[in-house]
C-alpha atoms as a PDB file:
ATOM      1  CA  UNK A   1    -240.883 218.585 -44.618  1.00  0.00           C
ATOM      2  CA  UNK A   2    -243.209 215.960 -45.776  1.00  0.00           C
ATOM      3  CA  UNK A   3    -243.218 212.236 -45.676  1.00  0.00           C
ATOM      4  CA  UNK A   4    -241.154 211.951 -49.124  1.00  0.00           C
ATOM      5  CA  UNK A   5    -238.633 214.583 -48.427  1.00  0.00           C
ATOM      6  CA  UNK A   6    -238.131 213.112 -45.031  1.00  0.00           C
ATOM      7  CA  UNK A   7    -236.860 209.631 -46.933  1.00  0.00           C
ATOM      8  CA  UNK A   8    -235.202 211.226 -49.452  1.00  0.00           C
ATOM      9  CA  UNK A   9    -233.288 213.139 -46.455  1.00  0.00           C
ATOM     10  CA  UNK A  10    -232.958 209.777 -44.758  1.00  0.00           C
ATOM     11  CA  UNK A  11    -231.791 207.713 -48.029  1.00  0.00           C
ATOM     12  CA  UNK A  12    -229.112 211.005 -48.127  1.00  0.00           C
ATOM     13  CA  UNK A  13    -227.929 211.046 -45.048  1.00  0.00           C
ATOM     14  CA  UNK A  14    -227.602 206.884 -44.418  1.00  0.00           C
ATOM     15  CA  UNK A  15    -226.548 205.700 -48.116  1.00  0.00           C
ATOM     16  CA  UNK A  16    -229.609 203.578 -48.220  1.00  0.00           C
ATOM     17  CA  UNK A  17    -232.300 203.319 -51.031  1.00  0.00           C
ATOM     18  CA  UNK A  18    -235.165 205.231 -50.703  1.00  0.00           C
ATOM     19  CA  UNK A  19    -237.160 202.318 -51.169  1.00  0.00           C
ATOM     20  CA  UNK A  20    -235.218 200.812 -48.086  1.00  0.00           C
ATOM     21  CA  UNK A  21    -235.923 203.984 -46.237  1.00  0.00           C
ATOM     22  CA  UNK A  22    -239.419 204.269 -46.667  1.00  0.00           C
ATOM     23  CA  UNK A  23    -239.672 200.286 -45.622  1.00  0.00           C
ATOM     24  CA  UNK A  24    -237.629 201.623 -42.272  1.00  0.00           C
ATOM     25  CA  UNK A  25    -239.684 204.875 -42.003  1.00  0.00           C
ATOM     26  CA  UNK A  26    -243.100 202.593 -41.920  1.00  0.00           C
ATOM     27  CA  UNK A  27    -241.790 199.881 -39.750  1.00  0.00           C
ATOM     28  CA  UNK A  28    -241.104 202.595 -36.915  1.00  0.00           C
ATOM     29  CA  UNK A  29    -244.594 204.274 -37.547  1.00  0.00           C
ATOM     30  CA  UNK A  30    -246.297 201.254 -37.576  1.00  0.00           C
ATOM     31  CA  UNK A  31    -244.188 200.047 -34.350  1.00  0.00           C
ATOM     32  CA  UNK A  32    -244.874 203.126 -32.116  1.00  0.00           C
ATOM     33  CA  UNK A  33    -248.349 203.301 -33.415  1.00  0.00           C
ATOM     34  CA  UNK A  34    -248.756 199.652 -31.873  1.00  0.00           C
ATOM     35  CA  UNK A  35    -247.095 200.384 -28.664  1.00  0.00           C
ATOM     36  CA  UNK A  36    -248.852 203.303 -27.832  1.00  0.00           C
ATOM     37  CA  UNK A  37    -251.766 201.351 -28.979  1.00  0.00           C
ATOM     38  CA  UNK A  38    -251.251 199.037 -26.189  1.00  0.00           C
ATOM     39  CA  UNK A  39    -250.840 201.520 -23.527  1.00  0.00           C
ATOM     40  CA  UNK A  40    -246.931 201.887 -23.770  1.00  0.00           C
ATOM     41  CA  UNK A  41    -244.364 204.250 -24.295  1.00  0.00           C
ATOM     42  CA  UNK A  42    -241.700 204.382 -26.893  1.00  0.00           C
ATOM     43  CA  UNK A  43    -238.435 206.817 -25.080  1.00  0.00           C
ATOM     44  CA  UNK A  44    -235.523 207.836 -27.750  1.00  0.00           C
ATOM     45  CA  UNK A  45    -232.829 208.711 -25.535  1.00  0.00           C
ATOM     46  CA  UNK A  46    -231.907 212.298 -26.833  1.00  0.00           C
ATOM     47  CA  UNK A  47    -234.606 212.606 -29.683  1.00  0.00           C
ATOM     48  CA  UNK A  48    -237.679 212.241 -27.255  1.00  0.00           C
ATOM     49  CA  UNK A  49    -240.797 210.384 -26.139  1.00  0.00           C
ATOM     50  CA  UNK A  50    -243.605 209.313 -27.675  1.00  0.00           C
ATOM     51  CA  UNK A  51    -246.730 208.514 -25.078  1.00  0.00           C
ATOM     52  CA  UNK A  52    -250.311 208.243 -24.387  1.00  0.00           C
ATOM     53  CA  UNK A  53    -252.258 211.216 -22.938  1.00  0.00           C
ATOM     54  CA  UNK A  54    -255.843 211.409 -21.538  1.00  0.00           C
ATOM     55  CA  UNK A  55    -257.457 214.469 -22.210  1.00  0.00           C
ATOM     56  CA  UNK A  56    -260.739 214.868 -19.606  1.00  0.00           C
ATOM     57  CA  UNK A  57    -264.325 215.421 -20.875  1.00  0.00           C
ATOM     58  CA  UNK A  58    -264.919 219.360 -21.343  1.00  0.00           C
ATOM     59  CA  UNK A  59    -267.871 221.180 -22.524  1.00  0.00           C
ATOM     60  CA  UNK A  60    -267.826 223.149 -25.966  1.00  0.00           C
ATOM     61  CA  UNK A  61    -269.693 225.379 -28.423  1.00  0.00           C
ATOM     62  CA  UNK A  62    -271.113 224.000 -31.974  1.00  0.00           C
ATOM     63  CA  UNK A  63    -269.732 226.607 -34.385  1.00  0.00           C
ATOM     64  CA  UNK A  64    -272.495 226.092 -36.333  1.00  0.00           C
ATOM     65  CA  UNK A  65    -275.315 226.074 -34.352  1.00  0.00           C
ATOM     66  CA  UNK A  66    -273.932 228.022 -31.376  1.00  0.00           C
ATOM     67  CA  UNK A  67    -275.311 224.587 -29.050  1.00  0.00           C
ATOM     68  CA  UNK A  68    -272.973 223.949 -26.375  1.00  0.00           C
ATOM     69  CA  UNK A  69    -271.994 220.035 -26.952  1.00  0.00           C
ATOM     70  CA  UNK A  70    -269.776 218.119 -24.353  1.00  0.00           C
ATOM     71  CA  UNK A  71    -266.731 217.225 -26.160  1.00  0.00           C
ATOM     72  CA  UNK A  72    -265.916 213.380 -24.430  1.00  0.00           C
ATOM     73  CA  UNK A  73    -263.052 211.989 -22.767  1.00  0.00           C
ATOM     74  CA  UNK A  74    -260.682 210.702 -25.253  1.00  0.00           C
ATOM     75  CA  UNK A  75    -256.462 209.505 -25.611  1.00  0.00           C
ATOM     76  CA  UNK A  76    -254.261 211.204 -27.409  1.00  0.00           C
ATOM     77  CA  UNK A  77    -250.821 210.572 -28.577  1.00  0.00           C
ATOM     78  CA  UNK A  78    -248.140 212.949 -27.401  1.00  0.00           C
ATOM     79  CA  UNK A  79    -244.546 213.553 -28.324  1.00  0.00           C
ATOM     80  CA  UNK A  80    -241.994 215.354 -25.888  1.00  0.00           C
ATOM     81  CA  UNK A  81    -238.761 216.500 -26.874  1.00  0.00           C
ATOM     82  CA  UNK A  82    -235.674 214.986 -25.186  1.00  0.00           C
ATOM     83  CA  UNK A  83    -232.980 217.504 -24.167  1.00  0.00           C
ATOM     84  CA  UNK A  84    -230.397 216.403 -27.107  1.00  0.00           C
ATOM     85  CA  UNK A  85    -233.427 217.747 -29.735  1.00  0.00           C
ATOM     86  CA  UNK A  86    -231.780 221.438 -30.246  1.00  0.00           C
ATOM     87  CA  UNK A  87    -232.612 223.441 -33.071  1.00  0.00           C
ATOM     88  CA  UNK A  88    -229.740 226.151 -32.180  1.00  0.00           C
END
């Protein structure tokens, strides 16, 4: 599913506009995006987590030139499932 069909889906299910939904859809991107941004969290009780990981400097291989490159410390975003997120 891709961003489109994910507001038509949401326009569906709510009885909202699509044009509403996509204004909703962007708020909450934008909103997490901040948060995280700022070193936060955002925690949807059942749906999951959205957070802030740090992955560690590691060493790597250039594909191209077969050069080993150190790859630097960097954050990531990460999203973890909450419990209530079943696919069964």
């Amino acid at each position: 599913m891709n961003k489109a069909e994910l507001i038509s889906a949401m326009a569906a299910e709510s009885g909202l506009t699509k044009v509403d939904c996509q204004k909703a859809l962007d708020a909450f991107i934008a909103s997490v995006t901040k948060t995280l941004k700022e070193g936060g969290k955002v925690s949807l009780v059942g749906f999951g987590t959205f957070a802030v990981t740090e992955r560690a400097e590691r060493s790597g291989i250039n594909p191209a030139t077969k050069e080993r490159i150190v790859i630097p410390a960097k954050k990531t975003p990460k999203f973890r499932p909450g419990s209530e997120l079943t696919i069964d």
